[in-house]
mmCIF file of C-alpha atoms in Angstrom:
data_model
loop_
_atom_site.group_PDB
_atom_site.id
_atom_site.type_symbol
_atom_site.label_atom_id
_atom_site.label_comp_id
_atom_site.label_asym_id
_atom_site.label_seq_id
_atom_site.Cartn_x
_atom_site.Cartn_y
_atom_site.Cartn_z
ATOM 1 C CA UNK A 187 0.000 0.000 0.000
ATOM 2 C CA UNK A 188 1.360 3.382 -0.914
ATOM 3 C CA UNK A 189 0.567 6.565 0.940
ATOM 4 C CA UNK A 190 1.827 10.129 0.626
ATOM 5 C CA UNK A 191 5.344 10.370 1.907
ATOM 6 C CA UNK A 192 6.340 12.728 4.675
ATOM 7 C CA UNK A 193 9.676 13.879 3.326
ATOM 8 C CA UNK A 194 8.262 17.360 3.591
ATOM 9 C CA UNK A 195 5.916 16.402 6.410
ATOM 10 C CA UNK A 196 7.620 18.691 8.869
ATOM 11 C CA UNK A 197 6.074 21.588 7.001
ATOM 12 C CA UNK A 198 2.572 20.362 7.843
ATOM 13 C CA UNK A 199 0.577 22.638 10.170
ATOM 14 C CA UNK A 200 3.375 24.665 11.572
ATOM 15 C CA UNK A 201 2.576 27.904 13.344
ATOM 16 C CA UNK A 202 5.326 27.825 15.977
ATOM 17 C CA UNK A 203 8.802 29.306 16.054
ATOM 18 C CA UNK A 204 12.017 27.325 16.397
ATOM 19 C CA UNK A 205 11.757 27.586 20.187
ATOM 20 C CA UNK A 206 8.382 25.826 20.116
ATOM 21 C CA UNK A 207 6.259 28.869 20.968
ATOM 22 C CA UNK A 208 3.482 29.964 18.625
ATOM 23 C CA UNK A 209 2.388 33.479 17.747
ATOM 24 C CA UNK A 210 -0.774 32.730 19.734
ATOM 25 C CA UNK A 211 1.383 32.048 22.797
ATOM 26 C CA UNK A 212 3.189 35.358 22.371
ATOM 27 C CA UNK A 213 -0.063 37.305 21.984
ATOM 28 C CA UNK A 214 -1.463 35.663 25.111
ATOM 29 C CA UNK A 215 1.673 36.486 27.124
ATOM 30 C CA UNK A 216 1.446 40.134 26.092
ATOM 31 C CA UNK A 217 -2.333 40.762 26.036
ATOM 32 C CA UNK A 218 -3.812 37.823 28.026
ATOM 33 C CA UNK A 219 -6.195 37.309 25.093
ATOM 34 C CA UNK A 220 -6.690 33.612 24.336
ATOM 35 C CA UNK A 221 -7.175 33.119 20.590
ATOM 36 C CA UNK A 222 -7.832 29.402 20.983
ATOM 37 C CA UNK A 223 -5.965 26.478 19.444
ATOM 38 C CA UNK A 224 -4.124 27.024 16.183
ATOM 39 C CA UNK A 225 -3.895 24.678 13.235
ATOM 40 C CA UNK A 226 -0.931 22.896 14.817
ATOM 41 C CA UNK A 227 -2.806 22.206 18.061
ATOM 42 C CA UNK A 228 -5.843 20.932 16.179
ATOM 43 C CA UNK A 229 -3.591 18.733 14.021
ATOM 44 C CA UNK A 230 -1.895 17.233 17.078
ATOM 45 C CA UNK A 231 -5.235 16.616 18.782
ATOM 46 C CA UNK A 232 -6.297 14.643 15.729
ATOM 47 C CA UNK A 233 -3.089 12.593 15.903
ATOM 48 C CA UNK A 234 -3.726 11.775 19.563
ATOM 49 C CA UNK A 235 -7.269 10.684 18.790
ATOM 50 C CA UNK A 236 -5.909 8.261 16.185
ATOM 51 C CA UNK A 237 -3.259 6.931 18.593
ATOM 52 C CA UNK A 238 -5.938 6.177 21.201
ATOM 53 C CA UNK A 239 -7.779 3.783 18.880
ATOM 54 C CA UNK A 240 -8.856 0.618 20.643
ATOM 55 C CA UNK A 241 -7.180 -2.690 19.870
ATOM 56 C CA UNK A 242 -8.752 -6.114 19.799
ATOM 57 C CA UNK A 243 -5.487 -7.886 20.528
ATOM 58 C CA UNK A 244 -1.882 -7.157 21.490
ATOM 59 C CA UNK A 245 0.000 -5.311 18.732
ATOM 60 C CA UNK A 246 3.689 -6.263 18.399
ATOM 61 C CA UNK A 247 5.667 -3.647 16.442
ATOM 62 C CA UNK A 248 9.197 -4.597 15.355
ATOM 63 C CA UNK A 249 11.682 -1.726 15.037
ATOM 64 C CA UNK A 250 14.437 -2.570 12.562
ATOM 65 C CA UNK A 251 17.697 -0.975 11.501
ATOM 66 C CA UNK A 252 20.054 -3.035 9.391
ATOM 67 C CA UNK A 253 22.794 -0.417 9.670
ATOM 68 C CA UNK A 254 24.186 0.590 13.048
ATOM 69 C CA UNK A 255 24.301 4.187 14.195
ATOM 70 C CA UNK A 256 20.916 5.258 12.775
ATOM 71 C CA UNK A 257 19.311 5.801 16.195
ATOM 72 C CA UNK A 258 17.072 2.715 16.209
ATOM 73 C CA UNK A 259 17.013 2.341 19.987
ATOM 74 C CA UNK A 260 16.276 6.036 20.520
ATOM 75 C CA UNK A 261 13.323 5.644 18.144
ATOM 76 C CA UNK A 262 12.058 2.655 20.172
ATOM 77 C CA UNK A 263 12.209 4.664 23.389
ATOM 78 C CA UNK A 264 10.658 7.870 22.037
ATOM 79 C CA UNK A 265 7.950 6.070 20.051
ATOM 80 C CA UNK A 266 7.103 3.786 22.974
ATOM 81 C CA UNK A 267 6.915 6.743 25.363
ATOM 82 C CA UNK A 268 4.629 8.535 22.903
ATOM 83 C CA UNK A 269 2.260 5.567 22.713
ATOM 84 C CA UNK A 270 2.270 5.122 26.492
ATOM 85 C CA UNK A 271 1.778 8.832 27.216
ATOM 86 C CA UNK A 272 -1.199 9.179 24.857
ATOM 87 C CA UNK A 273 -2.937 5.818 25.236
ATOM 88 C CA UNK A 274 -4.762 4.707 28.380
ATOM 89 C CA UNK A 275 -3.426 1.156 28.467
ATOM 90 C CA UNK A 276 -0.165 -0.738 28.870
ATOM 91 C CA UNK A 277 2.752 -0.304 26.481
ATOM 92 C CA UNK A 278 6.072 -2.152 26.718
ATOM 93 C CA UNK A 279 9.352 -2.114 24.797
ATOM 94 C CA UNK A 280 11.342 -5.350 24.658
ATOM 95 C CA UNK A 281 15.093 -5.339 24.121
ATOM 96 C CA UNK A 282 16.443 -8.290 22.144
ATOM 97 C CA UNK A 283 19.444 -6.357 20.792
ATOM 98 C CA UNK A 284 21.383 -5.956 24.076
ATOM 99 C CA UNK A 285 22.013 -2.333 23.185
ATOM 100 C CA UNK A 286 21.529 0.833 25.208
ATOM 101 C CA UNK A 287 17.738 0.753 25.598
ATOM 102 C CA UNK A 288 18.061 0.703 29.399
ATOM 103 C CA UNK A 289 20.249 3.838 29.289
ATOM 104 C CA UNK A 290 17.831 5.651 26.967
ATOM 105 C CA UNK A 291 14.942 4.545 29.200
ATOM 106 C CA UNK A 292 16.417 5.754 32.468
ATOM 107 C CA UNK A 293 17.751 2.741 34.306
ATOM 108 C CA UNK A 294 17.943 -1.032 34.082
ATOM 109 C CA UNK A 295 15.530 -3.231 36.031
ATOM 110 C CA UNK A 296 17.436 -5.773 38.148
ATOM 111 C CA UNK A 297 15.159 -8.486 36.710
ATOM 112 C CA UNK A 298 15.257 -9.262 33.005
ATOM 113 C CA UNK A 299 13.713 -11.352 30.248
ATOM 114 C CA UNK A 300 15.801 -14.299 31.401
ATOM 115 C CA UNK A 301 14.275 -14.056 34.892
ATOM 116 C CA UNK A 302 10.756 -13.698 33.468
ATOM 117 C CA UNK A 303 11.175 -16.877 31.431
ATOM 118 C CA UNK A 304 12.927 -18.878 34.142
ATOM 119 C CA UNK A 305 10.665 -17.894 37.049
ATOM 120 C CA UNK A 306 7.334 -19.572 37.732
ATOM 121 C CA UNK A 307 4.907 -18.847 34.857
ATOM 122 C CA UNK A 308 3.385 -15.407 35.520
ATOM 123 C CA UNK A 309 -0.381 -15.331 35.796
ATOM 124 C CA UNK A 310 -0.943 -11.717 36.827
ATOM 125 C CA UNK A 311 0.208 -8.381 35.440
ATOM 126 C CA UNK A 312 2.036 -7.709 38.706
ATOM 127 C CA UNK A 313 4.169 -10.815 38.090
ATOM 128 C CA UNK A 314 5.362 -9.352 34.775
ATOM 129 C CA UNK A 315 5.626 -5.827 36.147
ATOM 130 C CA UNK A 316 8.170 -7.074 38.684
ATOM 131 C CA UNK A 317 10.572 -7.581 35.740
ATOM 132 C CA UNK A 318 10.158 -4.193 34.069
ATOM 133 C CA UNK A 319 11.001 -0.559 34.716
ATOM 134 C CA UNK A 320 8.430 2.142 33.896
ATOM 135 C CA UNK A 321 9.460 5.670 32.978
ATOM 136 C CA UNK A 322 7.489 8.812 33.837
ATOM 137 C CA UNK A 323 5.513 8.580 30.576
ATOM 138 C CA UNK A 324 4.167 5.115 31.346
ATOM 139 C CA UNK A 325 6.432 3.076 29.051
ATOM 140 C CA UNK A 326 7.768 -0.167 30.495
ATOM 141 C CA UNK A 327 10.950 -1.848 29.282
ATOM 142 C CA UNK A 328 11.818 -5.530 29.540
ATOM 143 C CA UNK A 329 15.563 -5.804 29.157
ATOM 144 C CA UNK A 330 18.199 -8.463 28.710
ATOM 145 C CA UNK A 331 20.763 -9.509 31.306
ATOM 146 C CA UNK A 332 24.192 -7.938 31.239
ATOM 147 C CA UNK A 333 26.046 -10.068 28.685
ATOM 148 C CA UNK A 334 29.323 -9.399 30.475
ATOM 149 C CA UNK A 335 28.018 -11.309 33.488
ATOM 150 C CA UNK A 336 26.068 -14.218 31.985
ATOM 151 C CA UNK A 337 26.164 -16.727 29.177
ATOM 152 C CA UNK A 338 22.382 -16.507 28.674
ATOM 153 C CA UNK A 339 21.301 -15.414 25.194
ATOM 154 C CA UNK A 340 17.721 -15.329 23.908
ATOM 155 C CA UNK A 341 16.809 -18.042 21.425
ATOM 156 C CA UNK A 342 13.805 -18.384 19.163
ATOM 157 C CA UNK A 343 11.781 -20.328 21.732
ATOM 158 C CA UNK A 344 12.541 -17.672 24.364
ATOM 159 C CA UNK A 345 11.102 -14.908 22.206
ATOM 160 C CA UNK A 346 8.025 -16.999 21.381
ATOM 161 C CA UNK A 347 7.441 -17.629 25.082
ATOM 162 C CA UNK A 348 7.974 -13.953 25.941
ATOM 163 C CA UNK A 349 5.372 -12.900 23.352
ATOM 164 C CA UNK A 350 2.889 -15.435 24.735
ATOM 165 C CA UNK A 351 3.269 -13.858 28.175
ATOM 166 C CA UNK A 352 3.259 -10.190 27.134
ATOM 167 C CA UNK A 353 0.281 -10.341 24.765
ATOM 168 C CA UNK A 354 -1.931 -11.160 27.743
ATOM 169 C CA UNK A 355 -1.061 -7.971 29.611
ATOM 170 C CA UNK A 356 -0.085 -5.304 27.060
ATOM 171 C CA UNK A 357 -1.807 -3.643 24.127
ATOM 172 C CA UNK A 358 1.308 -2.402 22.308
ATOM 173 C CA UNK A 359 4.612 -4.310 22.356
ATOM 174 C CA UNK A 360 7.589 -2.651 20.654
ATOM 175 C CA UNK A 361 10.649 -4.773 19.935
ATOM 176 C CA UNK A 362 14.158 -3.334 19.651
ATOM 177 C CA UNK A 363 15.432 -5.846 17.087
ATOM 178 C CA UNK A 364 18.831 -7.274 16.207
ATOM 179 C CA UNK A 365 20.333 -6.339 12.846
ATOM 180 C CA UNK A 366 20.498 -9.914 11.511
ATOM 181 C CA UNK A 367 17.107 -10.407 9.875
ATOM 182 C CA UNK A 368 17.681 -14.128 9.268
ATOM 183 C CA UNK A 369 18.668 -14.860 12.887
ATOM 184 C CA UNK A 370 16.703 -17.303 15.006
ATOM 185 C CA UNK A 371 15.239 -14.593 17.241
ATOM 186 C CA UNK A 372 13.984 -12.623 14.233
ATOM 187 C CA UNK A 373 12.373 -15.818 12.950
ATOM 188 C CA UNK A 374 10.242 -15.534 16.082
ATOM 189 C CA UNK A 375 9.709 -11.752 16.000
ATOM 190 C CA UNK A 376 8.689 -11.193 12.380
ATOM 191 C CA UNK A 377 5.830 -13.736 12.207
ATOM 192 C CA UNK A 378 4.389 -12.208 15.407
ATOM 193 C CA UNK A 379 4.668 -8.593 14.221
ATOM 194 C CA UNK A 380 1.585 -6.643 13.141
ATOM 195 C CA UNK A 381 3.619 -3.604 12.056
ATOM 196 C CA UNK A 382 7.202 -2.553 11.369
ATOM 197 C CA UNK A 383 9.250 0.586 11.812
ATOM 198 C CA UNK A 384 12.359 0.603 9.613
ATOM 199 C CA UNK A 385 14.842 3.238 10.760
ATOM 200 C CA UNK A 386 17.376 4.899 8.476
ATOM 201 C CA UNK A 387 19.529 7.995 8.623
ATOM 202 C CA UNK A 388 19.619 10.374 5.625
ATOM 203 C CA UNK A 389 23.052 9.031 4.624
ATOM 204 C CA UNK A 390 23.061 7.277 1.253
ATOM 205 C CA UNK A 391 24.732 4.127 2.592
ATOM 206 C CA UNK A 392 22.086 3.825 5.317
ATOM 207 C CA UNK A 393 19.272 4.374 2.807
ATOM 208 C CA UNK A 394 20.680 1.662 0.560
ATOM 209 C CA UNK A 395 20.943 -0.722 3.516
ATOM 210 C CA UNK A 396 17.307 0.093 4.217
ATOM 211 C CA UNK A 397 16.401 -0.819 0.644
ATOM 212 C CA UNK A 398 18.110 -4.171 1.260
ATOM 213 C CA UNK A 399 16.010 -4.596 4.408
ATOM 214 C CA UNK A 400 12.741 -3.977 2.564
ATOM 215 C CA UNK A 401 13.748 -6.244 -0.317
ATOM 216 C CA UNK A 402 14.693 -9.028 2.089
ATOM 217 C CA UNK A 403 11.343 -8.756 3.843
ATOM 218 C CA UNK A 404 9.448 -8.897 0.545
ATOM 219 C CA UNK A 405 11.502 -11.857 -0.713
ATOM 220 C CA UNK A 406 11.154 -13.871 2.487
ATOM 221 C CA UNK A 407 7.415 -13.988 3.013
ATOM 222 C CA UNK A 408 6.755 -10.678 4.756
ATOM 223 C CA UNK A 409 5.256 -8.709 1.884
ATOM 224 C CA UNK A 410 2.050 -8.340 3.925
ATOM 225 C CA UNK A 411 3.911 -6.240 6.494
ATOM 226 C CA UNK A 412 4.685 -3.536 3.927
ATOM 227 C CA UNK A 413 1.093 -2.327 4.341
ATOM 228 C CA UNK A 414 1.821 -1.563 7.995
ATOM 229 C CA UNK A 415 5.458 -0.449 7.714
ATOM 230 C CA UNK A 416 6.649 3.047 8.560
ATOM 231 C CA UNK A 417 9.973 4.239 7.186
ATOM 232 C CA UNK A 418 11.552 6.519 9.811
ATOM 233 C CA UNK A 419 14.159 8.901 8.389
ATOM 234 C CA UNK A 420 16.086 9.850 11.514
ATOM 235 C CA UNK A 421 18.305 12.946 11.406
ATOM 236 C CA UNK A 422 20.991 11.960 13.882
ATOM 237 C CA UNK A 423 22.997 15.051 12.888
ATOM 238 C CA UNK A 424 21.891 18.551 11.808
ATOM 239 C CA UNK A 425 21.288 18.932 8.088
ATOM 240 C CA UNK A 426 18.760 18.577 5.303
ATOM 241 C CA UNK A 427 18.096 15.810 2.809
ATOM 242 C CA UNK A 428 20.130 16.235 -0.353
ATOM 243 C CA UNK A 429 18.670 15.620 -3.808
ATOM 244 C CA UNK A 430 20.051 12.086 -4.159
ATOM 245 C CA UNK A 431 18.811 11.000 -0.722
ATOM 246 C CA UNK A 432 15.405 12.504 -1.447
ATOM 247 C CA UNK A 433 15.097 10.556 -4.718
ATOM 248 C CA UNK A 434 16.171 7.298 -3.059
ATOM 249 C CA UNK A 435 13.720 7.770 -0.202
ATOM 250 C CA UNK A 436 10.862 8.592 -2.545
ATOM 251 C CA UNK A 437 11.438 5.276 -4.304
ATOM 252 C CA UNK A 438 11.385 3.407 -0.990
ATOM 253 C CA UNK A 439 8.340 5.309 0.227
ATOM 254 C CA UNK A 440 6.246 3.880 -2.596
ATOM 255 C CA UNK A 441 6.524 0.444 -0.976
ATOM 256 C CA UNK A 442 5.548 1.266 2.632
ATOM 257 C CA UNK A 443 2.517 2.672 4.427
ATOM 258 C CA UNK A 444 4.182 5.991 5.248
ATOM 259 C CA UNK A 445 7.491 7.776 5.632
ATOM 260 C CA UNK A 446 8.068 10.015 8.646
ATOM 261 C CA UNK A 447 10.997 12.391 8.981
ATOM 262 C CA UNK A 448 12.432 12.720 12.492
ATOM 263 C CA UNK A 449 14.270 16.046 12.816
ATOM 264 C CA UNK A 450 17.621 16.397 14.533
ATOM 265 C CA UNK A 451 17.063 16.774 18.269
ATOM 266 C CA UNK A 452 19.865 17.879 20.581
ATOM 267 C CA UNK A 453 18.312 16.178 23.598
ATOM 268 C CA UNK A 454 18.152 12.821 21.819
ATOM 269 C CA UNK A 455 21.688 13.342 20.480
ATOM 270 C CA UNK A 456 23.032 13.600 24.049
ATOM 271 C CA UNK A 457 22.754 9.822 24.379
ATOM 272 C CA UNK A 458 21.241 9.855 27.849
ATOM 273 C CA UNK A 459 17.740 9.133 29.142
ATOM 274 C CA UNK A 460 15.109 10.360 26.692
ATOM 275 C CA UNK A 461 12.287 12.512 28.019
ATOM 276 C CA UNK A 462 9.474 13.596 25.721
ATOM 277 C CA UNK A 463 9.223 16.846 27.659
ATOM 278 C CA UNK A 464 12.844 17.648 26.816
ATOM 279 C CA UNK A 465 12.522 16.979 23.099
ATOM 280 C CA UNK A 466 11.741 19.754 20.639
ATOM 281 C CA UNK A 467 8.147 20.393 19.640
ATOM 282 C CA UNK A 468 8.945 19.321 16.076
ATOM 283 C CA UNK A 469 10.336 16.007 17.337
ATOM 284 C CA UNK A 470 7.335 15.339 19.545
ATOM 285 C CA UNK A 471 4.988 16.067 16.648
ATOM 286 C CA UNK A 472 6.927 13.713 14.359
ATOM 287 C CA UNK A 473 6.603 10.884 16.887
ATOM 288 C CA UNK A 474 2.905 11.631 17.279
ATOM 289 C CA UNK A 475 2.572 11.339 13.515
ATOM 290 C CA UNK A 476 4.448 8.024 13.444
ATOM 291 C CA UNK A 477 2.365 6.585 16.273
ATOM 292 C CA UNK A 478 -0.854 7.736 14.569
ATOM 293 C CA UNK A 479 0.115 6.124 11.253
ATOM 294 C CA UNK A 480 0.865 2.858 13.052
ATOM 295 C CA UNK A 481 -2.379 3.053 15.032
ATOM 296 C CA UNK A 482 -4.271 3.408 11.736
ATOM 297 C CA UNK A 483 -3.151 -0.150 10.916
ATOM 298 C CA UNK A 484 -4.328 -1.681 14.213
ATOM 299 C CA UNK A 485 -7.118 -4.261 13.974
ATOM 300 C CA UNK A 486 -10.147 -3.972 16.215
ATOM 301 C CA UNK A 487 -10.328 -0.194 15.991
ATOM 302 C CA UNK A 488 -13.719 -0.294 17.700
ATOM 303 C CA UNK A 489 -12.545 -2.582 20.478
ATOM 304 C CA UNK A 490 -11.775 -1.593 24.026
ATOM 305 C CA UNK A 491 -8.189 -0.994 25.132
ATOM 306 C CA UNK A 492 -6.930 -2.640 28.294
ATOM 307 C CA UNK A 493 -7.015 -0.320 31.265
ATOM 308 C CA UNK A 494 -3.748 0.418 32.989
#
């Protein structure tokens, strides 16, 4: 399914300055006259309404990045926090990449996926919650053990078992995936996934690696997922798309549900814990847009979300 790309999507309803304040804000500060919401506020309210759509079942979303250094884990954290902050149900991010998700989330829970799978089978949400850490926006993270201190590594059956546990208690499950698409753990993740986020930077080599990712998915039985795939163009450094990158991305965009541009954000670039309230307004809006596009693909739109 092809949809309009968002290579210029950052120019959609935009009535704020670079510092995030709108001309309506400035008039109110000076005159105390409230002119009401502007186009940008109305646009964002519409995005939030779409994100809140009910789900009839748990929605696993795999976040992929074949090339390192494109900010995949930061996207998992910011997107998951956006879902959790807007929705009124449970959202969790699962680390199977052993990267820095815990650092971007805030801190590491002392109990991990290994503990969850090895402990007595959990029957209640509180049993699972004992293995996760929740940030201030409501996102939980289930991490991996410190590989420097254990020989435990997740296998295909571990991921299958983890999904069977999490789908009972969470509405949205984001997965921070390994780069090797044909690995045993990805053989468990991809069949379970209802949607994909494929992360690339604007660099030509990253875009071409992304093309390889999409081609591999189409050639290995996952063509159906293209209808619920978002291509996330993540500006990890300041700068604009050049003409060649724009042409390459337009070609890729024809094969996915949507393309969302994530602007450079100094807070995200710092490499520490990510807080939505410390990100720029443009970044927050881009993540709202991505979450809304993904929510549009959820089944059971008229169902009832699980209460937190």
